[in-house]
Short mmCIF file of C-alpha atoms and ligand atoms in Angstrom, two decimals:
data_model
loop_
_atom_site.label_atom_id
_atom_site.label_comp_id
_atom_site.label_asym_id
_atom_site.label_seq_id
_atom_site.Cartn_x
_atom_site.Cartn_y
_atom_site.Cartn_z
CA UNK A 1 -66.60 187.47 54.34
CA UNK A 2 -66.23 188.43 57.97
CA UNK A 3 -65.05 185.89 60.47
CA UNK A 4 -67.37 185.29 63.42
CA UNK A 5 -66.98 183.43 66.71
CA UNK A 6 -66.15 179.74 66.54
CA UNK A 7 -69.36 177.84 65.99
CA UNK A 8 -68.11 174.26 66.10
CA UNK A 9 -66.30 171.74 64.04
CA UNK A 10 -67.48 170.26 60.74
CA UNK A 11 -66.33 167.15 58.93
CA UNK A 12 -66.47 167.19 55.11
CA UNK A 13 -66.44 163.93 53.14
CA UNK A 14 -65.19 164.20 49.56
CA UNK A 15 -66.17 162.21 46.47
CA UNK A 16 -62.78 162.00 44.75
CA UNK A 17 -63.28 163.65 41.35
CA UNK A 18 -62.47 167.18 40.21
CA UNK A 19 -66.07 168.34 39.68
CA UNK A 20 -66.93 167.29 43.24
CA UNK A 21 -63.70 168.05 45.16
CA UNK A 22 -63.67 171.71 44.11
CA UNK A 23 -67.21 172.66 45.23
CA UNK A 24 -66.82 170.72 48.52
CA UNK A 25 -63.59 172.58 49.37
CA UNK A 26 -65.29 175.81 48.39
CA UNK A 27 -68.13 174.99 50.78
CA UNK A 28 -65.65 174.21 53.56
CA UNK A 29 -64.02 177.59 52.90
CA UNK A 30 -67.39 179.37 53.05
CA UNK A 31 -68.38 177.76 56.34
CA UNK A 32 -64.90 178.31 57.75
CA UNK A 33 -65.39 182.02 57.09
CA UNK A 34 -68.57 181.74 59.17
CA UNK A 35 -66.57 180.52 62.16
CA UNK A 36 -66.58 176.72 61.79
CA UNK A 37 -63.38 174.71 61.91
CA UNK A 38 -63.12 171.94 59.33
CA UNK A 39 -61.66 168.49 58.82
CA UNK A 40 -61.60 167.16 55.28
CA UNK A 41 -61.92 163.37 55.02
CA UNK A 42 -61.10 162.00 51.59
CA UNK A 43 -60.52 158.64 49.87
CA UNK A 44 -56.92 158.06 48.68
CA UNK A 45 -57.87 158.54 45.02
CA UNK A 46 -57.12 162.07 43.74
CA UNK A 47 -56.12 163.31 47.18
CA UNK A 48 -56.32 167.12 47.49
CA UNK A 49 -53.12 169.00 48.33
CA UNK A 50 -53.34 170.04 52.03
CA UNK A 51 -50.72 172.74 51.50
CA UNK A 52 -53.33 174.71 49.48
CA UNK A 53 -55.60 174.79 52.56
CA UNK A 54 -53.55 175.29 55.71
CA UNK A 55 -56.73 176.26 57.60
CA UNK A 56 -58.16 172.70 57.38
CA UNK A 57 -57.10 169.31 58.78
CA UNK A 58 -56.99 166.53 56.21
CA UNK A 59 -57.50 162.81 56.83
CA UNK A 60 -57.08 160.20 54.10
CA UNK A 61 -59.03 156.94 54.36
CA UNK A 62 -58.24 153.75 52.43
CA UNK A 63 -60.58 153.28 49.44
CA UNK A 64 -59.23 149.88 48.23
CA UNK A 65 -60.23 150.78 44.66
CA UNK A 66 -58.56 148.73 41.91
CA UNK A 67 -57.06 150.36 38.82
CA UNK A 68 -59.77 148.88 36.59
CA UNK A 69 -62.54 150.16 38.85
CA UNK A 70 -61.13 153.67 38.47
CA UNK A 71 -60.48 153.52 34.73
CA UNK A 72 -63.25 151.42 33.17
CA UNK A 73 -65.90 154.17 33.24
CA UNK A 74 -68.58 152.26 35.19
CA UNK A 75 -69.42 155.12 37.54
CA UNK A 76 -72.22 153.30 39.39
CA UNK A 77 -69.95 150.36 40.33
CA UNK A 78 -67.24 152.79 41.38
CA UNK A 79 -69.63 154.66 43.67
CA UNK A 80 -70.80 151.39 45.19
CA UNK A 81 -67.23 150.21 45.84
CA UNK A 82 -66.23 153.54 47.32
CA UNK A 83 -69.14 153.49 49.75
CA UNK A 84 -68.64 149.85 50.70
CA UNK A 85 -64.88 150.23 51.17
CA UNK A 86 -64.91 153.59 52.94
CA UNK A 87 -67.77 152.96 55.41
CA UNK A 88 -65.73 151.18 58.14
CA UNK A 89 -62.57 153.35 57.86
CA UNK A 90 -64.76 156.46 57.98
CA UNK A 91 -66.55 155.22 61.09
CA UNK A 92 -63.20 154.62 62.82
CA UNK A 93 -61.94 157.99 61.70
CA UNK A 94 -65.04 159.71 63.12
CA UNK A 95 -64.65 157.93 66.46
CA UNK A 96 -61.07 159.22 66.67
CA UNK A 97 -62.16 162.77 65.76
CA UNK A 98 -64.92 162.76 68.39
CA UNK A 99 -62.50 161.42 70.97
CA UNK A 100 -59.97 164.17 70.26
CA UNK A 101 -62.34 167.14 70.08
CA UNK A 102 -63.01 168.93 73.29
CA UNK A 103 -66.42 170.27 74.20
CA UNK A 104 -65.89 173.94 73.14
CA UNK A 105 -65.24 172.78 69.58
CA UNK A 106 -67.86 170.05 69.30
CA UNK A 107 -68.49 168.31 66.01
CA UNK A 108 -71.60 169.99 64.72
CA UNK A 109 -72.14 167.84 61.66
CA UNK A 110 -70.88 165.64 58.84
CA UNK A 111 -71.23 167.24 55.40
CA UNK A 112 -70.89 164.62 52.71
CA UNK A 113 -71.08 164.62 48.95
CA UNK A 114 -74.46 163.01 48.13
CA UNK A 115 -72.52 160.25 46.31
CA UNK A 116 -70.69 159.34 49.57
CA UNK A 117 -73.94 158.25 51.21
CA UNK A 118 -72.12 155.84 53.60
CA UNK A 119 -71.34 158.97 55.65
CA UNK A 120 -75.04 159.39 56.47
CA UNK A 121 -75.13 155.87 57.97
CA UNK A 122 -72.09 156.73 60.07
CA UNK A 123 -73.69 160.02 61.13
CA UNK A 124 -76.89 158.20 62.15
CA UNK A 125 -74.88 155.62 64.08
CA UNK A 126 -72.97 158.30 65.99
CA UNK A 127 -76.10 160.41 66.41
CA UNK A 128 -74.53 163.33 64.55
CA UNK A 129 -76.36 165.49 62.01
CA UNK A 130 -75.57 164.36 58.46
CA UNK A 131 -75.82 166.99 55.74
CA UNK A 132 -76.09 165.90 52.13
CA UNK A 133 -74.27 168.21 49.72
CA UNK A 134 -75.40 168.04 46.09
CA UNK A 135 -72.71 169.45 43.84
CA UNK A 136 -74.94 169.07 40.76
CA UNK A 137 -78.30 170.62 39.88
CA UNK A 138 -81.11 170.22 42.42
CA UNK A 139 -83.16 168.57 39.63
CA UNK A 140 -80.81 165.56 39.74
CA UNK A 141 -82.25 164.77 43.15
CA UNK A 142 -85.55 164.02 41.39
CA UNK A 143 -84.25 161.35 39.09
CA UNK A 144 -84.66 158.48 41.52
CA UNK A 145 -87.79 159.43 43.47
CA UNK A 146 -89.61 160.35 40.28
CA UNK A 147 -88.53 157.10 38.58
CA UNK A 148 -87.95 154.63 41.43
CA UNK A 149 -87.89 151.72 39.00
CA UNK A 150 -86.28 152.04 35.62
CA UNK A 151 -89.50 150.93 33.93
CA UNK A 152 -91.74 153.11 36.16
CA UNK A 153 -93.95 155.98 35.04
CA UNK A 154 -92.84 159.43 36.06
CA UNK A 155 -94.92 161.29 38.61
CA UNK A 156 -94.82 164.72 36.95
CA UNK A 157 -98.10 165.19 35.18
CA UNK A 158 -98.34 166.72 31.70
CA UNK A 159 -99.76 170.04 32.79
CA UNK A 160 -97.71 170.44 35.95
CA UNK A 161 -94.63 172.65 35.89
CA UNK A 162 -93.73 173.32 32.28
CA UNK A 163 -90.16 174.01 33.41
CA UNK A 164 -89.77 170.43 34.59
CA UNK A 165 -91.29 169.22 31.34
CA UNK A 166 -88.64 171.18 29.42
CA UNK A 167 -85.99 169.40 31.43
CA UNK A 168 -87.13 166.19 29.79
CA UNK A 169 -86.56 164.06 32.83
CA UNK A 170 -88.33 161.30 30.91
CA UNK A 171 -85.64 161.60 28.24
CA UNK A 172 -82.99 161.09 30.92
CA UNK A 173 -84.87 158.04 32.08
CA UNK A 174 -84.72 156.68 28.55
CA UNK A 175 -80.96 157.20 28.54
CA UNK A 176 -80.69 155.29 31.84
CA UNK A 177 -82.83 152.55 30.37
CA UNK A 178 -80.40 152.08 27.50
CA UNK A 179 -77.93 150.56 29.84
CA UNK A 180 -79.60 149.62 33.13
CA UNK A 181 -77.42 147.84 35.67
CA UNK A 182 -78.12 146.55 39.16
CA UNK A 183 -75.29 148.77 40.42
CA UNK A 184 -77.02 151.83 38.99
CA UNK A 185 -80.34 150.94 40.66
CA UNK A 186 -78.59 150.27 43.97
CA UNK A 187 -76.65 153.56 43.85
CA UNK A 188 -79.72 155.61 42.99
CA UNK A 189 -81.68 154.06 45.85
CA UNK A 190 -78.84 154.42 48.38
CA UNK A 191 -78.18 158.04 47.44
CA UNK A 192 -81.85 158.92 47.74
CA UNK A 193 -82.25 157.10 51.08
CA UNK A 194 -79.12 158.79 52.45
CA UNK A 195 -80.43 162.21 51.49
CA UNK A 196 -83.89 161.37 52.86
CA UNK A 197 -82.34 160.67 56.30
CA UNK A 198 -80.14 163.77 56.27
CA UNK A 199 -80.70 166.69 58.63
CA UNK A 200 -80.22 169.26 55.87
CA UNK A 201 -79.52 169.39 52.16
CA UNK A 202 -77.15 171.91 50.60
CA UNK A 203 -77.22 172.44 46.83
CA UNK A 204 -74.68 174.37 44.77
CA UNK A 205 -77.39 176.16 42.85
CA UNK A 206 -79.20 179.50 42.79
CA UNK A 207 -82.83 179.47 43.79
CA UNK A 208 -84.17 181.34 40.74
CA UNK A 209 -82.43 178.96 38.34
CA UNK A 210 -84.25 175.90 39.66
CA UNK A 211 -87.41 177.14 41.30
CA UNK A 212 -89.68 174.41 39.87
CA UNK A 213 -87.27 171.59 40.53
CA UNK A 214 -86.66 172.81 44.09
CA UNK A 215 -90.35 172.86 44.97
CA UNK A 216 -90.65 169.32 43.59
CA UNK A 217 -87.56 168.20 45.55
CA UNK A 218 -89.24 169.50 48.75
CA UNK A 219 -92.14 167.06 48.17
CA UNK A 220 -89.77 164.10 48.32
CA UNK A 221 -87.15 165.08 50.89
CA UNK A 222 -88.12 166.13 54.42
CA UNK A 223 -84.91 168.01 55.36
CA UNK A 224 -84.60 171.78 54.85
CA UNK A 225 -82.85 172.69 51.59
CA UNK A 226 -80.25 175.45 51.38
CA UNK A 227 -79.39 176.89 47.98
CA UNK A 228 -76.23 178.84 48.59
CA UNK A 229 -74.64 178.63 45.18
CA UNK A 230 -72.65 179.34 43.28
CA UNK A 231 -70.04 178.30 45.87
CA UNK A 232 -67.16 179.57 43.73
CA UNK A 233 -68.36 183.16 44.01
CA UNK A 234 -68.48 182.95 47.80
CA UNK A 235 -65.05 181.28 48.01
CA UNK A 236 -63.28 182.72 44.99
CA UNK A 237 -59.64 182.18 45.81
CA UNK A 238 -59.30 178.49 46.52
CA UNK A 239 -57.06 176.37 44.36
CA UNK A 240 -58.11 172.71 43.93
CA UNK A 241 -57.12 171.75 40.41
CA UNK A 242 -55.86 168.21 40.06
CA UNK A 243 -54.01 169.22 36.87
CA UNK A 244 -51.55 172.12 36.52
CA UNK A 245 -53.24 175.25 35.11
CA UNK A 246 -51.52 176.84 32.13
CA UNK A 247 -51.59 180.57 32.80
CA UNK A 248 -50.09 181.42 29.36
CA UNK A 249 -53.56 181.34 27.90
CA UNK A 250 -54.43 184.49 29.86
CA UNK A 251 -51.60 186.39 28.09
CA UNK A 252 -53.00 185.07 24.81
CA UNK A 253 -56.56 186.20 25.78
CA UNK A 254 -55.20 189.66 26.65
CA UNK A 255 -54.33 190.12 22.94
CA UNK A 256 -57.82 189.22 21.63
CA UNK A 257 -60.76 191.54 20.86
CA UNK A 258 -63.63 191.79 23.38
CA UNK A 259 -66.09 188.88 23.24
CA UNK A 260 -64.38 187.37 20.19
CA UNK A 261 -63.01 184.13 21.67
CA UNK A 262 -64.82 180.82 21.92
CA UNK A 263 -63.51 178.88 24.91
CA UNK A 264 -63.69 175.08 24.57
CA UNK A 265 -63.47 172.65 27.45
CA UNK A 266 -65.11 169.32 28.22
CA UNK A 267 -64.21 169.01 31.90
CA UNK A 268 -62.21 166.38 33.69
CA UNK A 269 -63.83 163.09 32.61
CA UNK A 270 -65.29 163.16 29.07
CA UNK A 271 -63.33 161.72 26.16
CA UNK A 272 -63.48 161.65 22.33
CA UNK A 273 -61.78 159.63 19.58
CA UNK A 274 -59.07 160.83 17.18
CA UNK A 275 -61.46 161.45 14.28
CA UNK A 276 -63.68 163.61 16.54
CA UNK A 277 -60.63 165.69 17.52
CA UNK A 278 -59.89 166.32 13.86
CA UNK A 279 -63.52 167.38 13.19
CA UNK A 280 -63.40 169.67 16.25
CA UNK A 281 -60.16 171.24 15.10
CA UNK A 282 -61.42 171.97 11.57
CA UNK A 283 -64.78 173.18 12.84
CA UNK A 284 -63.00 175.67 15.10
CA UNK A 285 -60.53 176.74 12.42
CA UNK A 286 -63.26 177.19 9.77
CA UNK A 287 -65.45 179.27 12.09
CA UNK A 288 -62.76 181.99 11.84
CA UNK A 289 -63.35 182.91 15.50
CA UNK A 290 -60.30 182.97 17.76
CA UNK A 291 -60.45 179.96 20.10
CA UNK A 292 -58.94 178.75 23.34
CA UNK A 293 -59.25 175.00 23.56
CA UNK A 294 -58.46 172.72 26.52
CA UNK A 295 -57.27 169.27 25.49
CA UNK A 296 -56.60 167.36 28.70
CA UNK A 297 -54.04 164.53 28.43
CA UNK A 298 -56.24 161.44 28.08
CA UNK A 299 -59.15 163.38 26.51
CA UNK A 300 -58.45 161.85 23.08
CA UNK A 301 -58.74 158.08 23.39
CA UNK A 302 -55.65 156.30 22.08
CA UNK A 303 -53.55 159.54 22.04
CA UNK A 304 -51.23 161.13 24.54
CA UNK A 305 -52.35 164.62 23.57
CA UNK A 306 -52.93 166.28 20.13
CA UNK A 307 -50.52 164.25 17.99
CA UNK A 308 -53.43 163.07 15.82
CA UNK A 309 -53.99 166.60 14.48
CA UNK A 310 -52.78 166.97 10.88
CA UNK A 311 -49.17 168.11 10.52
CA UNK A 312 -48.95 171.88 10.33
CA UNK A 313 -52.49 172.43 11.67
CA UNK A 314 -51.41 174.54 14.64
CA UNK A 315 -48.91 176.54 12.59
CA UNK A 316 -51.61 177.28 10.00
CA UNK A 317 -53.77 178.91 12.69
CA UNK A 318 -51.06 181.33 13.76
CA UNK A 319 -52.22 183.41 16.70
CA UNK A 320 -55.89 182.57 16.15
CA UNK A 321 -55.94 179.39 18.21
CA UNK A 322 -54.50 178.53 21.59
CA UNK A 323 -54.50 174.92 22.84
CA UNK A 324 -53.65 174.10 26.47
CA UNK A 325 -53.78 170.98 28.66
CA UNK A 326 -55.71 172.67 31.49
CA UNK A 327 -56.83 176.28 31.91
CA UNK A 328 -57.67 178.49 34.88
CA UNK A 329 -61.31 178.17 33.75
CA UNK A 330 -63.01 180.64 36.08
CA UNK A 331 -60.48 183.35 35.14
CA UNK A 332 -60.93 182.48 31.45
CA UNK A 333 -64.73 182.74 31.61
CA UNK A 334 -64.45 186.08 33.42
CA UNK A 335 -62.07 187.48 30.75
CA UNK A 336 -63.55 190.21 28.57
CA UNK A 337 -62.22 188.53 25.39
CA UNK A 338 -64.38 185.44 25.90
CA UNK A 339 -67.72 185.56 24.07
CA UNK A 340 -68.82 181.90 24.13
CA UNK A 341 -68.20 178.61 25.84
CA UNK A 342 -68.37 175.28 24.00
CA UNK A 343 -68.92 172.96 26.94
CA UNK A 344 -69.77 169.39 27.95
CA UNK A 345 -72.23 171.00 30.42
CA UNK A 346 -70.78 169.67 33.68
CA UNK A 347 -72.65 171.45 36.47
CA UNK A 348 -69.63 173.45 37.67
CA UNK A 349 -68.86 174.65 34.14
CA UNK A 350 -72.55 175.50 33.67
CA UNK A 351 -72.83 177.75 36.69
CA UNK A 352 -69.37 179.26 36.19
CA UNK A 353 -70.47 180.29 32.70
CA UNK A 354 -73.82 181.65 33.88
CA UNK A 355 -72.12 183.78 36.52
CA UNK A 356 -69.98 185.46 33.85
CA UNK A 357 -72.79 185.94 31.30
CA UNK A 358 -71.11 183.68 28.73
CA UNK A 359 -73.53 181.93 26.33
CA UNK A 360 -72.91 178.23 25.74
CA UNK A 361 -72.66 175.73 22.94
CA UNK A 362 -73.72 172.44 24.49
CA UNK A 363 -72.26 169.02 23.75
CA UNK A 364 -73.26 166.85 26.71
CA UNK A 365 -71.54 163.44 26.95
CA UNK A 366 -73.20 161.50 29.77
CA UNK A 367 -75.14 161.56 33.05
CA UNK A 368 -76.38 164.89 34.37
CA UNK A 369 -74.72 166.76 31.49
CA UNK A 370 -77.79 165.94 29.40
CA UNK A 371 -80.08 167.48 31.99
CA UNK A 372 -77.85 170.56 32.33
CA UNK A 373 -77.86 171.00 28.58
CA UNK A 374 -81.68 170.94 28.65
CA UNK A 375 -81.63 173.62 31.34
CA UNK A 376 -79.23 175.80 29.30
CA UNK A 377 -81.00 175.44 25.94
CA UNK A 378 -84.67 174.93 26.78
CA UNK A 379 -85.31 176.44 30.23
CA UNK A 380 -82.88 179.35 30.68
CA UNK A 381 -82.28 179.78 26.91
CA UNK A 382 -78.65 180.86 27.24
CA UNK A 383 -77.22 178.28 24.87
CA UNK A 384 -77.52 176.18 21.76
CA UNK A 385 -77.37 172.45 21.37
CA UNK A 386 -74.71 171.04 19.10
CA UNK A 387 -76.88 168.39 17.60
CA UNK A 388 -75.78 165.20 15.89
CA UNK A 389 -72.23 163.93 15.87
CA UNK A 390 -69.08 166.02 15.98
CA UNK A 391 -68.73 167.13 12.37
CA UNK A 392 -66.77 170.17 11.14
CA UNK A 393 -69.67 171.82 9.19
CA UNK A 394 -72.07 171.55 12.17
CA UNK A 395 -69.47 172.92 14.52
CA UNK A 396 -68.58 175.87 12.29
CA UNK A 397 -72.25 176.85 11.84
CA UNK A 398 -73.06 176.48 15.54
CA UNK A 399 -70.08 178.61 16.65
CA UNK A 400 -71.00 181.42 14.22
CA UNK A 401 -74.61 181.32 15.37
CA UNK A 402 -73.65 181.51 19.03
CA UNK A 403 -70.96 184.18 18.67
CA UNK A 404 -71.84 186.53 15.82
CA UNK A 405 -75.02 185.79 13.83
CA UNK A 406 -78.20 187.78 14.53
CA UNK A 407 -79.89 184.44 15.28
CA UNK A 408 -77.81 184.13 18.45
CA UNK A 409 -78.47 187.69 19.64
CA UNK A 410 -81.28 186.73 22.03
CA UNK A 411 -79.18 184.04 23.60
CA UNK A 412 -76.28 186.40 24.17
CA UNK A 413 -78.59 189.01 25.73
CA UNK A 414 -80.28 186.43 27.94
CA UNK A 415 -76.87 185.21 29.18
CA UNK A 416 -76.03 188.76 30.34
CA UNK A 417 -79.41 189.08 31.98
CA UNK A 418 -78.91 185.84 33.96
CA UNK A 419 -75.47 187.01 35.08
CA UNK A 420 -77.03 190.17 36.55
CA UNK A 421 -79.69 188.14 38.34
CA UNK A 422 -77.02 185.78 39.73
CA UNK A 423 -75.00 188.78 40.98
CA UNK A 424 -78.01 190.05 42.92
CA UNK A 425 -78.51 186.68 44.63
CA UNK A 426 -75.03 186.88 46.11
CA UNK A 427 -75.49 190.37 47.56
CA UNK A 428 -76.84 191.05 51.04
CA UNK A 429 -80.54 190.24 51.01
CA UNK A 430 -80.14 188.05 47.91
CA UNK A 431 -81.38 184.44 47.99
CA UNK A 432 -78.00 182.70 48.27
CA UNK A 433 -76.75 185.12 50.91
CA UNK A 434 -79.93 184.67 53.01
CA UNK A 435 -79.84 180.89 52.58
CA UNK A 436 -76.24 180.82 53.79
CA UNK A 437 -77.17 182.77 56.92
CA UNK A 438 -80.04 180.34 57.55
CA UNK A 439 -77.74 177.38 57.05
CA UNK A 440 -75.23 178.76 59.55
CA UNK A 441 -77.98 179.19 62.10
CA UNK A 442 -79.37 175.72 61.39
CA UNK A 443 -75.99 174.01 61.82
CA UNK A 444 -75.31 175.91 65.04
CA UNK A 445 -78.71 174.84 66.40
CA UNK A 446 -78.30 171.07 65.83
CA UNK A 447 -78.40 169.09 69.05
CA UNK A 448 -75.18 167.36 69.88
CA UNK A 449 -76.30 163.96 71.16
CA UNK A 450 -73.12 161.96 71.75
N1 LIG B 1 -61.72 173.19 34.91
C1 LIG B 1 -60.59 173.94 35.00
N2 LIG B 1 -59.76 174.00 33.90
C2 LIG B 1 -60.03 173.35 32.74
C3 LIG B 1 -61.23 172.60 32.66
C4 LIG B 1 -62.05 172.56 33.75
O1 LIG B 1 -60.28 174.55 36.03
O2 LIG B 1 -59.23 173.45 31.81
C5 LIG B 1 -62.58 173.11 36.10
C6 LIG B 1 -63.89 173.86 35.88
O3 LIG B 1 -63.71 175.24 36.21
C7 LIG B 1 -64.86 173.14 36.78
C8 LIG B 1 -64.30 171.72 36.84
O4 LIG B 1 -62.96 171.77 36.34
O5 LIG B 1 -64.88 173.71 38.06
C9 LIG B 1 -65.09 170.74 35.98
O6 LIG B 1 -66.28 170.43 36.61
P1 LIG B 1 -67.60 170.14 35.79
O7 LIG B 1 -68.66 169.87 36.76
O8 LIG B 1 -67.85 171.23 34.84
O9 LIG B 1 -67.25 168.89 34.91
P2 LIG B 1 -66.63 167.40 35.26
O10 LIG B 1 -65.16 167.55 35.23
O11 LIG B 1 -67.16 166.99 36.61
O12 LIG B 1 -67.15 166.57 34.12
#
């Protein structure tokens, strides 16, 4: 991307988890290439490494999170605490930034992860434009406005938008209802209100993937929406992994036949128990497909790593299986040996796979992963659901269907077709490219009122 004249200074506010840090730093990189300077403000938890991004300034703010808040898996309470604890330090930090910046590099806006909605309040207070950045599917923005109360009726009628019906938003509501908490209701309301007050909304999606959801989102949110995804294709070189990537798996992939390997990864947060690991391992082994499997330390509850696998399991596979703690995922998905991706359907993994034309086997664990899996299997039809619990026979059959059986042929073809469509969106004149140009203009045109 060509560098243009300086257009102002932008402040980015991170939500401190891998699936959010990466796209936000990618977005900062993209807008930097359009001439904006950038300051990255982040809570102390999972701080990014500034040495990977010498072009940005980094400011850490105290998050006062306790160890149990971080580890006990109650995401709604964690989001609430983060916003409560970070609001005042962020306000002070912004005042300092505004004081230091001289007029030729004015602060043109605060871009915050939608989950860090306290930044919108600060932006309003300082009369700065606040821009909400959704690092998940645009459809997730509908979950609160469509179901403001957990027991409410949805406002998508039966015959309206079949695509939204296929997403089974009502099914997601049922999942939320299984375990409703006050914290969850408060977070959903606060996120939605923040985004409703924002001056613009940026979504890491491609317009054609979510056309129906996007037109519905426009009914609820007044700000202009910019779909400039996938960010990773516009900012391909940035390194933001919290864990060390094991590059040896690329040498292993180099030795495999084209499209023969099933890549397995469940992202940075999901976890399984020891019995499920054993079922996974046998399912993969019995499928007879070569596999590259990421087992993050902490992924198997109660284990350090893979010590619960039967003795001799790895040796019995020989060269057919490769297990690593963390992989360079984008490079893996782009490798010609990879023919399928067994995924937890995190949004980043989903769009990374789509951009490389890799069909998916879906095993969503929680939250928006269920919605993404519905997109993959029922709307875009580039994947299969792994139904029921993790059991070796199910896994073996599903892998064969996705990778080699005639039954999976349509899915594999459709995945290649979506990749080609995604490529076009990134070219000049394509939807993401045009939306990025519009966004740049929009940010440059915001009035600076302080
Ligand atoms: N990732 C990676 N190496 C791995 C596993 C995952 O680099 O071994 C990256 C992946 O490319 C994606 C991110 O981690 O960008 C995971 O984000 P996602 O939204 O898919 O899932 P989450 O971790 O938020 O559940």
